[in-house]
Amino acid sequence: MNLRFIITMAWYYGVKTIFRGPSYLIASLATPLTLLFLVFVLSHGALVKFAIVGGLIAFVGTVGLSGAGDSAFFRLQLRIQDLYVPSRVSPFDYMAAFTLSYLVFSVPGIILYIYLGSVYHLFNSYDSVMMILVMLLLIISTTSISFIISGSIKHLRNIWGITGILTIITSILPPTFYPYGYVPKDFLYIIALSPTTPAAVVVQGAFGLSPMMDSMFYILIIETICYTILARILVRWREN
């Protein structure tokens, strides 16, 4: 593992991006915060706690999925990936660097949601540990999905539409902003193909907002492993 490359990439593409392009951070937060406001108004505050913890899940998942556009841009447009192929940087190092970059990039948004959660007295030590674990699994799984997508396209113009559709489906369709009990159980397992679904269900149970559903935690772990392996296999490292 090339830790120097991973940390350097995380610094340049994570920390520096926050200050160099704050509009990207604002854009990533726009949809979750807008939905949080709508849920607060329409439910008269009854579902605001669901919207806070779900909004954090949706935000982290959106940032991870947006990596499809970045990795495709690096490979197809800038050709930076070609520079890493003959070097000591392995595909795993490259994927790990992007994953850590997006996690670092998410920190300001995470801090904002932690503040909102503290206002509504949502967080304690157990909840916080569970939330951190879920966010780590979520950023790994969604970034892996982004590599699977970016490695399967040949033209850069196709990636923006795909990521836009996926972002909406994975942030609004799953029970991120509402109780998962509203969703029929059979359908819940179908949409659990999106990592944001088991992540939202687990977090709702950990925060005492809904009954705990232990099976979803195992599904999230299995999905993270499977998507990571698939990304490593399907990532287009060398062009034919």
Short mmCIF file of C-alpha atoms in Angstrom, two decimals:
data_model
loop_
_atom_site.label_atom_id
_atom_site.label_comp_id
_atom_site.label_asym_id
_atom_site.label_seq_id
_atom_site.Cartn_x
_atom_site.Cartn_y
_atom_site.Cartn_z
CA MET A 1 0.00 0.00 0.00
CA ASN A 2 1.38 3.37 -1.07
CA LEU A 3 0.40 5.46 1.96
CA ARG A 4 2.31 8.50 0.76
CA PHE A 5 0.31 8.64 -2.45
CA ILE A 6 -3.00 8.02 -0.66
CA ILE A 7 -2.42 10.75 1.93
CA THR A 8 -1.10 13.22 -0.65
CA MET A 9 -4.10 12.60 -2.89
CA ALA A 10 -6.47 13.01 0.06
CA TRP A 11 -4.82 16.31 0.95
CA TYR A 12 -4.86 17.70 -2.59
CA TYR A 13 -8.22 16.33 -3.73
CA GLY A 14 -9.95 16.44 -0.37
CA VAL A 15 -8.72 19.26 1.85
CA LYS A 16 -7.58 21.61 -0.94
CA THR A 17 -10.79 21.10 -2.91
CA ILE A 18 -12.85 22.37 0.03
CA PHE A 19 -11.06 25.72 -0.15
CA ARG A 20 -10.38 25.76 -3.89
CA GLY A 21 -13.91 24.84 -4.96
CA PRO A 22 -16.40 25.41 -2.12
CA SER A 23 -19.22 25.49 -4.68
CA TYR A 24 -18.87 21.70 -5.06
CA LEU A 25 -19.39 21.27 -1.33
CA ILE A 26 -22.40 23.59 -1.37
CA ALA A 27 -23.85 21.70 -4.35
CA SER A 28 -23.45 18.38 -2.53
CA LEU A 29 -25.26 19.77 0.51
CA ALA A 30 -28.00 21.55 -1.43
CA THR A 31 -30.29 18.57 -2.05
CA PRO A 32 -30.11 17.01 1.46
CA LEU A 33 -30.63 20.36 3.16
CA THR A 34 -33.51 21.25 0.84
CA LEU A 35 -35.20 17.93 1.59
CA LEU A 36 -34.55 18.46 5.29
CA PHE A 37 -36.38 21.78 5.10
CA LEU A 38 -39.29 20.26 3.16
CA VAL A 39 -39.61 17.36 5.61
CA PHE A 40 -39.58 19.82 8.51
CA VAL A 41 -42.32 21.94 6.96
CA LEU A 42 -44.55 19.16 5.64
CA SER A 43 -44.35 17.03 8.80
CA HIS A 44 -44.52 20.06 11.12
CA GLY A 45 -41.24 18.94 12.67
CA ALA A 46 -42.41 15.39 13.43
CA LEU A 47 -39.89 13.74 11.08
CA VAL A 48 -37.05 16.24 11.43
CA LYS A 49 -34.84 13.77 13.33
CA PHE A 50 -35.22 11.25 10.51
CA ALA A 51 -34.31 13.96 8.03
CA ILE A 52 -31.18 14.93 9.97
CA VAL A 53 -29.68 11.44 10.27
CA GLY A 54 -30.96 10.51 6.81
CA GLY A 55 -29.64 13.71 5.32
CA LEU A 56 -26.17 12.88 6.58
CA ILE A 57 -26.42 9.43 4.98
CA ALA A 58 -27.68 10.93 1.71
CA PHE A 59 -24.91 13.54 1.71
CA VAL A 60 -22.10 11.03 2.23
CA GLY A 61 -23.60 8.67 -0.35
CA THR A 62 -23.93 11.50 -2.89
CA VAL A 63 -20.29 12.51 -2.42
CA GLY A 64 -19.17 8.91 -2.93
CA LEU A 65 -21.22 8.42 -6.09
CA SER A 66 -19.99 11.71 -7.53
CA GLY A 67 -16.58 10.05 -7.72
CA ALA A 68 -17.71 8.37 -10.94
CA GLY A 69 -17.48 11.69 -12.73
CA ASP A 70 -14.11 12.53 -11.23
CA SER A 71 -12.49 9.18 -11.97
CA ALA A 72 -13.88 9.15 -15.52
CA PHE A 73 -12.61 12.71 -16.06
CA PHE A 74 -9.15 11.73 -14.79
CA ARG A 75 -9.05 8.68 -17.06
CA LEU A 76 -10.66 9.92 -20.26
CA GLN A 77 -10.04 13.66 -20.34
CA LEU A 78 -6.95 14.53 -18.30
CA ARG A 79 -5.26 11.14 -18.81
CA ILE A 80 -3.75 11.44 -15.34
CA GLN A 81 -4.51 7.82 -14.59
CA ASP A 82 -2.14 6.82 -17.41
CA LEU A 83 0.71 8.37 -15.42
CA TYR A 84 0.02 6.11 -12.46
CA VAL A 85 -0.16 2.85 -14.42
CA PRO A 86 3.63 2.40 -14.92
CA SER A 87 4.39 3.75 -11.42
CA ARG A 88 4.29 2.12 -8.01
CA VAL A 89 0.68 3.20 -7.59
CA SER A 90 -1.60 0.17 -7.73
CA PRO A 91 -5.32 0.17 -8.59
CA PHE A 92 -6.02 -0.41 -4.89
CA ASP A 93 -3.92 2.64 -3.95
CA TYR A 94 -5.80 4.71 -6.53
CA MET A 95 -9.20 3.60 -5.24
CA ALA A 96 -8.17 4.08 -1.60
CA ALA A 97 -6.89 7.58 -2.37
CA PHE A 98 -10.19 8.61 -3.94
CA THR A 99 -12.17 7.08 -1.07
CA LEU A 100 -10.14 8.93 1.57
CA SER A 101 -10.39 12.14 -0.49
CA TYR A 102 -14.18 12.00 -0.51
CA LEU A 103 -14.29 11.19 3.19
CA VAL A 104 -12.14 14.24 3.94
CA PHE A 105 -14.22 16.36 1.55
CA SER A 106 -17.35 15.32 3.47
CA VAL A 107 -16.05 16.57 6.84
CA PRO A 108 -17.58 20.10 6.68
CA GLY A 109 -20.99 18.65 5.82
CA ILE A 110 -20.65 16.04 8.56
CA ILE A 111 -19.84 18.79 11.07
CA LEU A 112 -22.93 20.72 9.97
CA TYR A 113 -25.16 17.69 10.48
CA ILE A 114 -23.55 16.94 13.83
CA TYR A 115 -24.46 20.47 14.89
CA LEU A 116 -28.06 19.98 13.71
CA GLY A 117 -28.19 16.65 15.54
CA SER A 118 -26.89 18.23 18.74
CA VAL A 119 -29.65 20.86 18.55
CA TYR A 120 -32.21 18.03 18.63
CA HIS A 121 -30.22 16.00 21.20
CA LEU A 122 -29.69 13.10 18.79
CA PHE A 123 -26.12 12.09 19.53
CA ASN A 124 -24.62 10.05 22.36
CA SER A 125 -21.51 7.87 22.49
CA TYR A 126 -23.16 4.72 21.10
CA ASP A 127 -25.01 6.56 18.34
CA SER A 128 -21.86 8.43 17.32
CA VAL A 129 -19.75 5.26 17.06
CA MET A 130 -22.43 3.52 15.00
CA MET A 131 -22.80 6.55 12.73
CA ILE A 132 -19.05 6.72 12.11
CA LEU A 133 -18.92 3.02 11.26
CA VAL A 134 -21.88 3.29 8.90
CA MET A 135 -20.42 6.35 7.16
CA LEU A 136 -17.09 4.57 6.62
CA LEU A 137 -18.85 1.57 5.08
CA LEU A 138 -21.06 3.87 3.01
CA ILE A 139 -18.24 5.98 1.57
CA ILE A 140 -16.27 2.83 0.67
CA SER A 141 -19.25 1.13 -0.99
CA THR A 142 -20.48 4.19 -2.92
CA THR A 143 -16.98 5.09 -4.10
CA SER A 144 -16.56 1.49 -5.28
CA ILE A 145 -19.81 1.79 -7.23
CA SER A 146 -18.50 4.99 -8.80
CA PHE A 147 -15.39 3.14 -10.00
CA ILE A 148 -17.54 0.35 -11.43
CA ILE A 149 -19.56 2.91 -13.38
CA SER A 150 -16.63 5.04 -14.54
CA GLY A 151 -14.70 1.98 -15.69
CA SER A 152 -17.57 0.82 -17.90
CA ILE A 153 -18.01 3.99 -19.97
CA LYS A 154 -16.07 5.08 -23.00
CA HIS A 155 -17.34 8.63 -23.45
CA LEU A 156 -17.17 11.24 -20.72
CA ARG A 157 -20.46 12.89 -21.67
CA ASN A 158 -22.39 9.79 -20.55
CA ILE A 159 -21.19 9.87 -16.95
CA TRP A 160 -22.95 13.05 -15.81
CA GLY A 161 -26.42 11.78 -16.64
CA ILE A 162 -25.76 8.41 -15.04
CA THR A 163 -24.45 9.87 -11.78
CA GLY A 164 -27.30 12.39 -11.67
CA ILE A 165 -29.91 9.64 -11.95
CA LEU A 166 -28.14 7.42 -9.43
CA THR A 167 -27.77 10.25 -6.94
CA ILE A 168 -31.50 10.97 -7.00
CA ILE A 169 -32.45 7.29 -6.78
CA THR A 170 -30.07 6.51 -3.93
CA SER A 171 -30.79 9.63 -1.88
CA ILE A 172 -34.57 9.99 -2.21
CA LEU A 173 -36.02 6.53 -2.94
CA PRO A 174 -34.43 4.80 0.10
CA PRO A 175 -35.87 5.61 3.56
CA THR A 176 -33.31 8.28 4.32
CA PHE A 177 -35.71 11.12 5.12
CA TYR A 178 -38.61 9.06 6.47
CA PRO A 179 -39.12 5.95 8.69
CA TYR A 180 -38.21 2.73 6.93
CA GLY A 181 -41.41 1.22 8.33
CA TYR A 182 -43.31 3.13 5.64
CA VAL A 183 -41.74 0.84 3.01
CA PRO A 184 -43.12 -2.69 2.44
CA LYS A 185 -40.56 -5.19 3.70
CA ASP A 186 -40.17 -7.01 0.37
CA PHE A 187 -39.56 -3.73 -1.45
CA LEU A 188 -37.17 -2.63 1.29
CA TYR A 189 -34.90 -5.58 0.53
CA ILE A 190 -35.04 -4.77 -3.19
CA ILE A 191 -33.92 -1.17 -2.74
CA ALA A 192 -31.30 -2.41 -0.27
CA LEU A 193 -29.12 -2.92 -3.36
CA SER A 194 -28.31 0.74 -2.81
CA PRO A 195 -25.96 1.03 0.20
CA THR A 196 -27.85 4.08 1.42
CA THR A 197 -30.87 1.90 2.22
CA PRO A 198 -29.25 -0.43 4.79
CA ALA A 199 -27.21 2.52 6.07
CA ALA A 200 -30.37 4.54 6.73
CA VAL A 201 -32.16 1.59 8.33
CA VAL A 202 -29.22 0.86 10.65
CA VAL A 203 -28.85 4.49 11.67
CA GLN A 204 -32.57 4.86 12.37
CA GLY A 205 -32.36 1.83 14.66
CA ALA A 206 -29.17 3.01 16.36
CA PHE A 207 -30.71 6.40 17.13
CA GLY A 208 -33.89 4.82 18.46
CA LEU A 209 -36.04 6.37 15.75
CA SER A 210 -37.23 2.98 14.43
CA PRO A 211 -36.89 -0.65 15.56
CA MET A 212 -33.40 -2.05 15.03
CA MET A 213 -33.11 -4.31 11.97
CA ASP A 214 -29.86 -6.24 12.44
CA SER A 215 -30.01 -7.92 9.03
CA MET A 216 -29.48 -4.57 7.31
CA PHE A 217 -26.16 -4.08 9.07
CA TYR A 218 -24.90 -7.39 7.69
CA ILE A 219 -26.26 -6.48 4.26
CA LEU A 220 -24.30 -3.21 4.36
CA ILE A 221 -21.08 -5.05 5.27
CA ILE A 222 -21.58 -7.68 2.55
CA GLU A 223 -22.40 -5.00 -0.04
CA THR A 224 -19.30 -3.01 0.87
CA ILE A 225 -17.11 -6.07 0.42
CA CYS A 226 -18.77 -7.14 -2.83
CA TYR A 227 -18.77 -3.68 -4.42
CA THR A 228 -15.12 -3.17 -3.45
CA ILE A 229 -14.10 -6.48 -5.02
CA LEU A 230 -16.13 -5.74 -8.17
CA ALA A 231 -14.59 -2.29 -8.43
CA ARG A 232 -11.10 -3.76 -8.17
CA ILE A 233 -11.92 -6.30 -10.90
CA LEU A 234 -13.81 -3.96 -13.24
CA VAL A 235 -11.79 -0.77 -12.83
CA ARG A 236 -10.28 0.14 -16.20
CA TRP A 237 -6.64 0.53 -15.18
CA ARG A 238 -4.97 -0.07 -18.52
CA GLU A 239 -6.66 0.96 -21.74
CA ASN A 240 -6.87 -1.67 -24.46
#
